[in-house]
Amino acid sequence: MTIQHVSVPVGAVTETLSERALTFAGNPLFGGDRHVLHGPNPYRRMLAPETLPEIDFARALTARDWATYRSLGAHRLLGTFYEAETVLLPEQGLTELRGDFDEFYGTRLRHLREATISDLERFAFDCLADEVDVSGNCTVDVLDAYFQHVTDESEQGESPALNAIAAARRPEVAADTYLVQLALDGLTEASAMSRNLAGAYGPEQSALFKIFIDEFGYGVYDTKHTTIFAKMLRSRAMATHVHAYWNFYLSGPLATNNFYYYLSRDHAKFFRYAGAVTYAEAVFAPAFVKMIKVYREIFGDDVDLHYCDEHAHIDEHHGRITREQVLLALAEKHGPGVVPELMRGIAEARLVGGWFEEDTAAQIRWADDIPRHRELAAAASTGEPRSVRANADGPFGTRSHDGAVVLALDAGEADLVTSATGEPERLVRGDAVLIPAGRVYGIKAVSPECRYLLHPVVDEPTT
Ligand SMILES: [Fe+2]
Ligand SMILES: [Fe+2]
């Protein structure tokens, strides 16, 4: 009997999503370095490749999975894929980074992205279909009534993240954590929107373009929204390059940012995008009014809130334009067949916006009260641990876990890093901290080497 060997070319579609994701993340651009913040190099971002085999990519995320490591790992990858379709150049020029630029945009990674992105999108966003039900009578009036209802609800409702900041023991750190989440979009603002500008779709296209050009400061760099966002970061002595705070982006905000790219990449989803962007523009203005109030109470005049003032003002206008000249205009012109998709976009934007808020609030509350989570670690019942080693010179990365764990330092000394600007929590041998499901943290060895145990929590004490 003879055995015939069939060679399978690298990158062939027979590979699983998991294998393709691992190959992509295994590129040296994505292995991190020893620094907690990323340097001014938009092509390098830590994808924590050694932890990705934990993720079962064969089982899609559900809408309840937004605060899991499965979600964090997948959305970091997906966000990197989307941004590779935009032009990123470092402020200091390309001289030193030409090799990284060539690799990031090069054929090898491009082929991998193209072979992977649709499957990864299905993994990350198929769950939206189960959560949003737009069956029933979908007339233009129903659409408008629904839109008014959800935007009124958002305006009158509370922001869990801002409430968490106001209640924090260290409100400055909590406020910075919120800025970090906003930086994900704030430093590349309107990139997803730009993908909906090409083509020919009448006055609605011009209405969207009017919003787009406002986001770009009408062509004046100093008034571009990303520029004034950077000013706000600078007033807090925070880094302004893309993506200094990569390690601190949470899965909820990453999913929210990716959602707009997801709807914008495939124009079969154009009407969903139109619904989503209308919702977003309408809820931004009142959200920034609330943010200004909280930040002024904490920082007085020591923070530059021009970005928030600008949005509190201009998004009132954008909310009106998108409702009248995009959402309702598209519904009138293209008929009842598109109304369910417009409604779906609104409902999905509302849902993922909730993930952004809840995740940020939960991270703020946890990072603000580590002493309490030391006590909870002692009270938790745990299962069989696994051991992890870290070197002081090794790459720094952050992660979360799908379920709660107790992290116990077993050898050496280390810093538990839970926020971008707060003091890390020093852990010595014997120290243990409860890390609730979904909370993002990193361990930075202070001694040349450290070792810690991760005990899965079987029975979590009430927090
Ligand atoms: Fe803006
Ligand atoms: Fe806007």
Tab-separated table of C-alpha atoms and ligand atoms in Angstrom:
chain	number	residue	atom	x	y	z
A	1	MET	CA	0.000	0.000	0.000
A	2	THR	CA	1.303	3.468	-0.768
A	3	ILE	CA	0.458	6.571	1.163
A	4	GLN	CA	0.006	9.680	-0.873
A	5	HIS	CA	1.130	12.897	0.770
A	6	VAL	CA	-0.929	15.901	-0.137
A	7	SER	CA	0.839	19.150	0.688
A	8	VAL	CA	-1.373	21.913	1.987
A	9	PRO	CA	-0.103	25.438	1.264
A	10	VAL	CA	0.401	27.739	4.248
A	11	GLY	CA	-2.643	29.922	4.800
A	12	ALA	CA	-4.929	27.482	3.001
A	13	VAL	CA	-8.588	27.711	3.926
A	14	THR	CA	-8.456	24.262	5.491
A	15	GLU	CA	-6.883	25.803	8.589
A	16	THR	CA	-9.270	26.532	11.401
A	17	LEU	CA	-10.052	30.033	12.613
A	18	SER	CA	-8.070	29.260	15.724
A	19	GLU	CA	-4.985	28.258	13.732
A	20	ARG	CA	-5.156	31.342	11.545
A	21	ALA	CA	-5.640	33.596	14.571
A	22	LEU	CA	-2.619	32.051	16.250
A	23	THR	CA	-0.450	32.393	13.166
A	24	PHE	CA	-1.381	36.065	12.874
A	25	ALA	CA	-0.838	36.812	16.562
A	26	GLY	CA	2.455	34.900	16.472
A	27	ASN	CA	3.986	37.566	14.220
A	28	PRO	CA	6.786	39.427	16.068
A	29	LEU	CA	4.796	42.675	15.751
A	30	PHE	CA	2.270	41.338	18.247
A	31	GLY	CA	4.420	39.829	20.998
A	32	GLY	CA	4.697	42.958	23.146
A	33	ASP	CA	7.739	44.323	24.958
A	34	ARG	CA	8.640	44.867	28.587
A	35	HIS	CA	6.882	48.254	28.798
A	36	VAL	CA	3.408	48.633	30.249
A	37	LEU	CA	2.444	51.319	27.706
A	38	HIS	CA	3.072	50.864	24.003
A	39	GLY	CA	5.641	53.164	22.405
A	40	PRO	CA	4.835	55.490	19.479
A	41	ASN	CA	4.627	52.674	16.949
A	42	PRO	CA	1.090	52.040	15.631
A	43	TYR	CA	2.081	48.711	14.060
A	44	ARG	CA	3.005	46.944	17.278
A	45	ARG	CA	0.313	45.900	19.707
A	46	MET	CA	0.348	43.096	22.216
A	47	LEU	CA	-1.997	40.270	21.218
A	48	ALA	CA	-0.724	37.993	24.023
A	49	PRO	CA	-0.213	35.078	21.582
A	50	GLU	CA	0.711	32.611	24.334
A	51	THR	CA	-2.752	32.918	25.881
A	52	LEU	CA	-4.797	32.665	22.671
A	53	PRO	CA	-4.784	28.834	22.533
A	54	GLU	CA	-7.120	29.039	25.568
A	55	ILE	CA	-9.820	30.516	23.340
A	56	ASP	CA	-12.164	28.067	21.668
A	57	PHE	CA	-12.810	29.833	18.371
A	58	ALA	CA	-15.171	27.069	17.275
A	59	ARG	CA	-17.775	28.292	19.772
A	60	ALA	CA	-19.035	31.782	18.874
A	61	LEU	CA	-19.419	34.468	21.522
A	62	THR	CA	-22.859	35.031	22.964
A	63	ALA	CA	-24.188	38.438	23.944
A	64	ARG	CA	-23.483	37.558	27.579
A	65	ASP	CA	-19.787	36.973	26.835
A	66	TRP	CA	-18.739	40.601	26.460
A	67	ALA	CA	-16.609	40.491	29.617
A	68	THR	CA	-14.693	37.287	28.929
A	69	TYR	CA	-11.171	36.614	27.789
A	70	ARG	CA	-12.639	34.980	24.700
A	71	SER	CA	-14.114	38.324	23.824
A	72	LEU	CA	-11.021	40.371	24.737
A	73	GLY	CA	-8.676	38.147	22.704
A	74	ALA	CA	-10.972	38.086	19.675
A	75	HIS	CA	-11.701	41.812	19.669
A	76	ARG	CA	-8.018	42.731	19.997
A	77	LEU	CA	-7.378	40.693	16.861
A	78	LEU	CA	-10.393	42.036	15.018
A	79	GLY	CA	-9.540	45.640	15.902
A	80	THR	CA	-6.028	45.094	14.553
A	81	PHE	CA	-7.474	43.672	11.323
A	82	TYR	CA	-9.734	46.676	10.868
A	83	GLU	CA	-7.022	49.210	11.589
A	84	ALA	CA	-4.749	47.545	9.046
A	85	GLU	CA	-7.322	48.768	6.493
A	86	THR	CA	-6.670	52.369	7.576
A	87	VAL	CA	-3.544	54.491	7.139
A	88	LEU	CA	-1.510	54.706	10.330
A	89	LEU	CA	1.739	56.643	10.303
A	90	PRO	CA	3.782	57.568	13.390
A	91	GLU	CA	4.016	61.241	14.296
A	92	GLN	CA	7.804	61.104	14.500
A	93	GLY	CA	8.099	59.848	10.916
A	94	LEU	CA	8.693	56.440	9.460
A	95	THR	CA	12.492	56.334	9.310
A	96	GLU	CA	12.947	53.982	12.241
A	97	LEU	CA	9.786	51.997	11.616
A	98	ARG	CA	9.869	51.285	7.894
A	99	GLY	CA	10.366	47.554	8.536
A	100	ASP	CA	7.339	47.409	10.860
A	101	PHE	CA	5.228	49.382	8.382
A	102	ASP	CA	6.159	46.923	5.618
A	103	GLU	CA	5.315	43.947	7.803
A	104	PHE	CA	2.040	45.352	9.168
A	105	TYR	CA	0.670	46.208	5.723
A	106	GLY	CA	2.601	43.481	3.868
A	107	THR	CA	1.227	40.555	1.854
A	108	ARG	CA	1.848	37.920	4.482
A	109	LEU	CA	-0.361	39.500	7.154
A	110	ARG	CA	-2.824	40.805	4.575
A	111	HIS	CA	-3.475	37.311	3.229
A	112	LEU	CA	-3.940	36.007	6.742
A	113	ARG	CA	-6.346	38.811	7.600
A	114	GLU	CA	-8.362	38.307	4.457
A	115	ALA	CA	-8.596	34.567	5.088
A	116	THR	CA	-9.672	35.128	8.682
A	117	ILE	CA	-11.735	38.277	9.032
A	118	SER	CA	-15.165	37.000	7.979
A	119	ASP	CA	-14.940	33.998	10.299
A	120	LEU	CA	-13.703	36.188	13.135
A	121	GLU	CA	-16.567	38.628	12.576
A	122	ARG	CA	-19.023	35.749	12.728
A	123	PHE	CA	-17.379	34.554	15.939
A	124	ALA	CA	-17.626	38.012	17.491
A	125	PHE	CA	-20.893	39.438	16.182
A	126	ASP	CA	-23.262	36.637	15.158
A	127	CYS	CA	-24.688	36.891	18.674
A	128	LEU	CA	-26.302	40.230	17.805
A	129	ALA	CA	-28.874	38.443	15.661
A	130	ASP	CA	-30.101	36.476	18.692
A	131	GLU	CA	-30.396	39.550	20.871
A	132	VAL	CA	-32.207	41.945	18.620
A	133	ASP	CA	-35.735	41.218	17.470
A	134	VAL	CA	-37.202	43.657	14.996
A	135	SER	CA	-40.097	41.593	13.768
A	136	GLY	CA	-43.527	43.206	13.644
A	137	ASN	CA	-44.879	46.321	12.043
A	138	CYS	CA	-41.931	48.350	10.753
A	139	THR	CA	-43.217	51.617	9.326
A	140	VAL	CA	-41.319	54.899	9.251
A	141	ASP	CA	-43.441	56.132	12.172
A	142	VAL	CA	-42.622	53.071	14.237
A	143	LEU	CA	-38.946	53.578	13.429
A	144	ASP	CA	-39.014	57.210	14.531
A	145	ALA	CA	-40.987	56.444	17.684
A	146	TYR	CA	-38.497	53.707	18.597
A	147	PHE	CA	-35.569	56.021	17.897
A	148	GLN	CA	-37.041	58.790	20.057
A	149	HIS	CA	-37.778	56.319	22.821
A	150	VAL	CA	-34.250	54.879	23.039
A	151	THR	CA	-32.494	58.231	22.720
A	152	ASP	CA	-34.736	59.793	25.413
A	153	GLU	CA	-34.025	56.809	27.621
A	154	SER	CA	-30.283	57.283	27.115
A	155	GLU	CA	-30.467	61.023	27.804
A	156	GLN	CA	-32.455	60.588	31.009
A	157	GLY	CA	-30.622	57.467	32.124
A	158	GLU	CA	-27.494	57.174	34.192
A	159	SER	CA	-24.011	56.383	32.913
A	160	PRO	CA	-22.682	53.425	34.944
A	161	ALA	CA	-19.091	54.364	34.048
A	162	LEU	CA	-19.447	58.018	35.085
A	163	ASN	CA	-21.223	56.953	38.276
A	164	ALA	CA	-18.325	54.602	39.046
A	165	ILE	CA	-15.862	57.473	38.532
A	166	ALA	CA	-17.838	59.782	40.818
A	167	ALA	CA	-17.983	57.117	43.539
A	168	ALA	CA	-14.328	56.043	43.275
A	169	ARG	CA	-11.842	56.441	46.112
A	170	ARG	CA	-9.301	57.565	43.526
A	171	PRO	CA	-11.520	59.438	41.058
A	172	GLU	CA	-8.546	60.786	39.051
A	173	VAL	CA	-7.380	57.273	38.167
A	174	ALA	CA	-10.952	56.208	37.446
A	175	ALA	CA	-11.451	59.237	35.197
A	176	ASP	CA	-8.254	58.351	33.305
A	177	THR	CA	-9.508	54.786	32.828
A	178	TYR	CA	-12.565	56.189	31.059
A	179	LEU	CA	-10.355	58.416	28.876
A	180	VAL	CA	-8.319	55.346	27.944
A	181	GLN	CA	-11.458	53.594	26.685
A	182	LEU	CA	-12.476	56.699	24.733
A	183	ALA	CA	-8.959	56.876	23.216
A	184	LEU	CA	-9.616	53.715	21.271
A	185	ASP	CA	-11.951	55.650	19.001
A	186	GLY	CA	-10.874	59.168	19.983
A	187	LEU	CA	-7.430	58.919	18.384
A	188	THR	CA	-8.704	57.439	15.089
A	189	GLU	CA	-12.155	59.017	15.121
A	190	ALA	CA	-14.542	58.529	12.182
A	191	SER	CA	-12.301	55.914	10.511
A	192	ALA	CA	-15.178	53.440	10.246
A	193	MET	CA	-17.505	56.193	8.998
A	194	SER	CA	-15.106	56.952	6.141
A	195	ARG	CA	-15.899	53.569	4.610
A	196	ASN	CA	-19.518	54.605	4.023
A	197	LEU	CA	-18.742	57.743	2.051
A	198	ALA	CA	-17.886	56.246	-1.329
A	199	GLY	CA	-20.490	55.322	-3.926
A	200	ALA	CA	-23.628	57.119	-5.023
A	201	TYR	CA	-26.640	57.239	-2.741
A	202	GLY	CA	-28.048	60.703	-3.067
A	203	PRO	CA	-28.667	63.444	-0.490
A	204	GLU	CA	-28.216	60.996	2.411
A	205	GLN	CA	-24.595	60.529	1.287
A	206	SER	CA	-24.020	64.277	1.427
A	207	ALA	CA	-25.613	64.472	4.892
A	208	LEU	CA	-23.232	61.801	6.173
A	209	PHE	CA	-20.320	63.578	4.515
A	210	LYS	CA	-21.251	66.803	6.310
A	211	ILE	CA	-20.879	64.985	9.642
A	212	PHE	CA	-17.659	63.360	8.523
A	213	ILE	CA	-16.054	66.645	7.584
A	214	ASP	CA	-17.035	68.145	10.968
A	215	GLU	CA	-15.225	65.230	12.636
A	216	PHE	CA	-12.208	66.249	10.557
A	217	GLY	CA	-12.394	69.883	11.671
A	218	TYR	CA	-13.439	71.007	8.218
A	219	GLY	CA	-9.972	70.204	6.989
A	220	VAL	CA	-8.176	72.166	9.735
A	221	TYR	CA	-5.912	69.811	11.646
A	222	ASP	CA	-6.006	71.820	14.888
A	223	THR	CA	-9.786	71.481	15.115
A	224	LYS	CA	-9.983	67.827	14.003
A	225	HIS	CA	-11.672	65.827	16.752
A	226	THR	CA	-8.680	63.514	17.192
A	227	THR	CA	-6.460	66.587	17.716
A	228	ILE	CA	-8.672	68.017	20.433
A	229	PHE	CA	-9.001	64.565	21.986
A	230	ALA	CA	-5.194	64.443	22.249
A	231	LYS	CA	-5.308	67.869	23.941
A	232	MET	CA	-7.585	66.413	26.612
A	233	LEU	CA	-5.149	63.526	27.200
A	234	ARG	CA	-2.194	65.922	27.355
A	235	SER	CA	-3.942	67.976	30.032
A	236	ARG	CA	-3.977	64.787	32.130
A	237	ALA	CA	-0.269	64.170	31.338
A	238	MET	CA	-1.303	61.114	29.333
A	239	ALA	CA	0.287	59.773	26.153
A	240	THR	CA	-1.369	60.800	22.888
A	241	HIS	CA	-0.055	58.317	20.335
A	242	VAL	CA	-1.968	55.412	18.776
A	243	HIS	CA	-2.211	53.077	20.813
A	244	ALA	CA	-0.187	53.870	23.928
A	245	TYR	CA	-2.921	52.354	26.119
A	246	TRP	CA	-3.549	49.233	24.060
A	247	ASN	CA	-2.994	46.958	27.075
A	248	PHE	CA	-5.801	48.718	28.941
A	249	TYR	CA	-8.578	48.639	26.395
A	250	LEU	CA	-11.425	46.513	27.741
A	251	SER	CA	-13.411	44.023	25.712
A	252	GLY	CA	-16.667	46.047	25.884
A	253	PRO	CA	-15.112	49.207	24.409
A	254	LEU	CA	-13.142	47.143	21.862
A	255	ALA	CA	-16.360	45.408	20.790
A	256	THR	CA	-18.138	48.762	20.505
A	257	ASN	CA	-15.386	50.211	18.341
A	258	ASN	CA	-15.191	47.082	16.196
A	259	PHE	CA	-18.973	47.034	15.765
A	260	TYR	CA	-18.902	50.213	13.628
A	261	TYR	CA	-16.097	48.787	11.473
A	262	TYR	CA	-18.025	45.518	11.161
A	263	LEU	CA	-21.089	47.317	9.803
A	264	SER	CA	-18.954	49.503	7.548
A	265	ARG	CA	-16.807	46.816	5.919
A	266	ASP	CA	-19.725	45.029	4.311
A	267	HIS	CA	-22.213	47.289	2.574
A	268	ALA	CA	-24.908	44.631	2.807
A	269	LYS	CA	-25.060	46.010	6.351
A	270	PHE	CA	-25.297	49.653	5.230
A	271	PHE	CA	-28.792	50.229	6.620
A	272	ARG	CA	-27.768	48.762	9.963
A	273	TYR	CA	-24.810	51.165	9.921
A	274	ALA	CA	-27.136	54.079	9.192
A	275	GLY	CA	-29.298	53.137	12.189
A	276	ALA	CA	-26.289	52.643	14.434
A	277	VAL	CA	-24.539	55.886	13.540
A	278	THR	CA	-27.766	57.837	14.002
A	279	TYR	CA	-28.156	56.404	17.483
A	280	ALA	CA	-24.505	57.118	18.316
A	281	GLU	CA	-24.560	60.715	17.148
A	282	ALA	CA	-27.817	61.356	19.026
A	283	VAL	CA	-26.660	59.964	22.373
A	284	PHE	CA	-23.159	61.505	22.297
A	285	ALA	CA	-24.256	65.077	23.056
A	286	PRO	CA	-26.055	64.372	26.374
A	287	ALA	CA	-23.361	61.837	27.340
A	288	PHE	CA	-20.649	64.491	27.001
A	289	VAL	CA	-22.724	66.962	29.029
A	290	LYS	CA	-22.717	64.395	31.872
A	291	MET	CA	-19.004	63.742	31.415
A	292	ILE	CA	-18.153	67.459	31.627
A	293	LYS	CA	-20.003	67.705	34.934
A	294	VAL	CA	-18.158	64.756	36.485
A	295	TYR	CA	-14.717	65.807	35.190
A	296	ARG	CA	-15.131	69.433	36.317
A	297	GLU	CA	-16.046	68.227	39.800
A	298	ILE	CA	-12.882	66.124	39.971
A	299	PHE	CA	-10.341	68.307	38.200
A	300	GLY	CA	-11.809	71.827	38.283
A	301	ASP	CA	-10.084	73.768	35.511
A	302	ASP	CA	-7.101	71.413	35.414
A	303	VAL	CA	-8.412	69.398	32.521
A	304	ASP	CA	-8.932	70.461	28.922
A	305	LEU	CA	-12.520	69.514	28.038
A	306	HIS	CA	-12.666	71.230	24.666
A	307	TYR	CA	-13.301	67.786	23.108
A	308	CYS	CA	-16.332	67.220	25.351
A	309	ASP	CA	-17.649	70.782	24.859
A	310	GLU	CA	-17.298	70.389	21.104
A	311	HIS	CA	-19.277	67.119	21.144
A	312	ALA	CA	-21.904	68.346	23.585
A	313	HIS	CA	-22.511	71.078	21.018
A	314	ILE	CA	-21.898	69.555	17.598
A	315	ASP	CA	-23.454	66.157	18.242
A	316	GLU	CA	-26.752	67.804	19.026
A	317	HIS	CA	-26.550	69.062	15.475
A	318	HIS	CA	-25.234	65.698	14.155
A	319	GLY	CA	-28.012	63.861	15.991
A	320	ARG	CA	-30.554	66.034	14.207
A	321	ILE	CA	-28.928	65.649	10.763
A	322	THR	CA	-28.599	61.869	11.041
A	323	ARG	CA	-32.198	61.441	12.231
A	324	GLU	CA	-33.786	63.675	9.609
A	325	GLN	CA	-31.443	63.453	6.646
A	326	VAL	CA	-30.052	59.939	6.979
A	327	LEU	CA	-32.285	57.643	9.066
A	328	LEU	CA	-35.761	58.912	8.174
A	329	ALA	CA	-34.743	59.972	4.669
A	330	LEU	CA	-33.441	56.475	3.867
A	331	ALA	CA	-36.588	54.912	5.312
A	332	GLU	CA	-38.886	57.181	3.257
A	333	LYS	CA	-36.966	56.671	0.056
A	334	HIS	CA	-36.181	52.963	0.201
A	335	GLY	CA	-39.395	51.812	1.792
A	336	PRO	CA	-40.510	49.410	4.488
A	337	GLY	CA	-38.036	46.749	3.346
A	338	VAL	CA	-35.104	48.658	4.865
A	339	VAL	CA	-36.839	49.855	8.037
A	340	PRO	CA	-36.174	46.646	10.017
A	341	GLU	CA	-32.456	46.951	9.224
A	342	LEU	CA	-32.376	50.594	10.314
A	343	MET	CA	-34.106	49.596	13.554
A	344	ARG	CA	-31.755	46.695	14.013
A	345	GLY	CA	-28.774	49.055	13.729
A	346	ILE	CA	-30.224	51.331	16.415
A	347	ALA	CA	-30.930	48.402	18.741
A	348	GLU	CA	-27.476	46.883	18.230
A	349	ALA	CA	-25.693	50.201	18.814
A	350	ARG	CA	-27.651	50.566	22.051
A	351	LEU	CA	-26.723	47.033	23.112
A	352	VAL	CA	-22.975	47.314	22.455
A	353	GLY	CA	-22.932	50.822	23.936
A	354	GLY	CA	-24.202	49.160	27.121
A	355	TRP	CA	-21.237	46.744	27.035
A	356	PHE	CA	-18.873	49.745	26.839
A	357	GLU	CA	-20.445	51.334	29.899
A	358	GLU	CA	-20.832	48.209	32.040
A	359	ASP	CA	-17.334	46.942	31.328
A	360	THR	CA	-15.694	50.292	32.058
A	361	ALA	CA	-17.704	50.697	35.262
A	362	ALA	CA	-16.782	47.192	36.456
A	363	GLN	CA	-13.075	47.746	35.752
A	364	ILE	CA	-13.114	51.088	37.578
A	365	ARG	CA	-14.828	49.594	40.645
A	366	TRP	CA	-12.446	46.639	40.802
A	367	ALA	CA	-9.203	48.546	40.210
A	368	ASP	CA	-10.343	51.087	42.818
A	369	ASP	CA	-10.739	48.498	45.547
A	370	ILE	CA	-7.945	45.929	45.392
A	371	PRO	CA	-7.635	45.709	49.233
A	372	ARG	CA	-11.200	44.374	49.380
A	373	HIS	CA	-10.336	41.833	46.672
A	374	ARG	CA	-7.399	40.636	48.750
A	375	GLU	CA	-9.915	39.848	51.515
A	376	LEU	CA	-12.278	38.166	49.060
A	377	ALA	CA	-9.434	35.977	47.786
A	378	ALA	CA	-9.062	34.517	51.251
A	379	ALA	CA	-12.786	33.760	51.447
A	380	ALA	CA	-13.151	32.157	47.987
A	381	SER	CA	-13.304	28.402	47.385
A	382	THR	CA	-10.997	27.488	44.561
A	383	GLY	CA	-10.129	24.593	42.306
A	384	GLU	CA	-6.892	23.125	40.979
A	385	PRO	CA	-4.439	25.976	40.142
A	386	ARG	CA	-2.071	26.421	37.234
A	387	SER	CA	1.268	28.097	37.539
A	388	VAL	CA	2.582	31.044	35.480
A	389	ARG	CA	6.064	32.526	35.422
A	390	ALA	CA	7.057	36.074	34.504
A	391	ASN	CA	10.466	37.724	34.057
A	392	ALA	CA	11.205	41.370	34.758
A	393	ASP	CA	12.577	41.683	31.200
A	394	GLY	CA	9.865	39.601	29.569
A	395	PRO	CA	7.015	41.073	27.510
A	396	PHE	CA	4.243	42.755	29.479
A	397	GLY	CA	0.695	41.934	28.540
A	398	THR	CA	-2.728	42.112	30.100
A	399	ARG	CA	-5.574	39.671	30.053
A	400	SER	CA	-8.780	38.693	31.765
A	401	HIS	CA	-10.398	35.334	32.519
A	402	ASP	CA	-13.781	33.944	31.536
A	403	GLY	CA	-14.506	33.101	35.184
A	404	ALA	CA	-13.228	34.540	38.474
A	405	VAL	CA	-9.756	33.444	39.605
A	406	VAL	CA	-7.642	33.893	42.691
A	407	LEU	CA	-4.142	35.020	41.740
A	408	ALA	CA	-1.640	34.013	44.418
A	409	LEU	CA	2.005	35.036	44.277
A	410	ASP	CA	4.127	32.010	44.856
A	411	ALA	CA	7.698	33.221	44.304
A	412	GLY	CA	9.390	36.593	43.887
A	413	GLU	CA	7.758	39.999	43.871
A	414	ALA	CA	5.442	41.531	41.304
A	415	ASP	CA	3.197	44.462	40.522
A	416	LEU	CA	-0.451	43.846	39.782
A	417	VAL	CA	-1.331	46.416	37.114
A	418	THR	CA	-5.038	47.199	36.769
A	419	SER	CA	-5.116	50.723	35.378
A	420	ALA	CA	-3.018	52.796	33.009
A	421	THR	CA	-2.280	55.690	35.351
A	422	GLY	CA	-2.833	54.390	38.900
A	423	GLU	CA	-0.125	53.055	41.188
A	424	PRO	CA	0.169	49.299	40.698
A	425	GLU	CA	-0.455	46.996	43.660
A	426	ARG	CA	2.722	45.367	44.959
A	427	LEU	CA	2.406	41.620	45.603
A	428	VAL	CA	4.894	39.633	47.665
A	429	ARG	CA	5.079	35.900	48.216
A	430	GLY	CA	1.861	34.637	49.842
A	431	ASP	CA	-0.290	37.572	48.657
A	432	ALA	CA	-3.524	36.687	46.875
A	433	VAL	CA	-6.125	38.776	45.030
A	434	LEU	CA	-9.529	37.858	43.646
A	435	ILE	CA	-9.808	38.747	39.975
A	436	PRO	CA	-13.483	38.739	39.002
A	437	ALA	CA	-14.497	37.366	35.601
A	438	GLY	CA	-13.670	39.771	32.789
A	439	ARG	CA	-11.422	42.123	34.782
A	440	VAL	CA	-8.269	43.098	32.904
A	441	TYR	CA	-4.907	42.946	34.659
A	442	GLY	CA	-1.215	42.469	34.005
A	443	ILE	CA	1.563	41.088	36.164
A	444	LYS	CA	4.920	42.862	36.041
A	445	ALA	CA	7.721	41.030	37.790
A	446	VAL	CA	9.668	43.286	40.143
A	447	SER	CA	12.185	40.623	41.155
A	448	PRO	CA	14.141	39.171	38.187
A	449	GLU	CA	11.591	36.367	38.078
A	450	CYS	CA	8.267	35.683	39.751
A	451	ARG	CA	5.777	32.857	39.763
A	452	TYR	CA	2.079	32.969	40.523
A	453	LEU	CA	-0.766	30.515	40.742
A	454	LEU	CA	-4.143	31.019	39.102
A	455	HIS	CA	-6.861	29.219	41.047
A	456	PRO	CA	-10.251	29.035	39.348
A	457	VAL	CA	-12.935	30.201	41.756
A	458	VAL	CA	-15.584	27.573	42.370
A	459	ASP	CA	-17.686	29.492	44.812
A	460	GLU	CA	-17.327	33.260	44.636
A	461	PRO	CA	-17.914	35.260	47.826
A	462	THR	CA	-20.367	38.115	47.405
A	463	THR	CA	-18.562	41.356	46.547
B	1	FE	FE	-16.442	63.679	16.888
B	2	FE	FE	-20.406	63.676	15.666
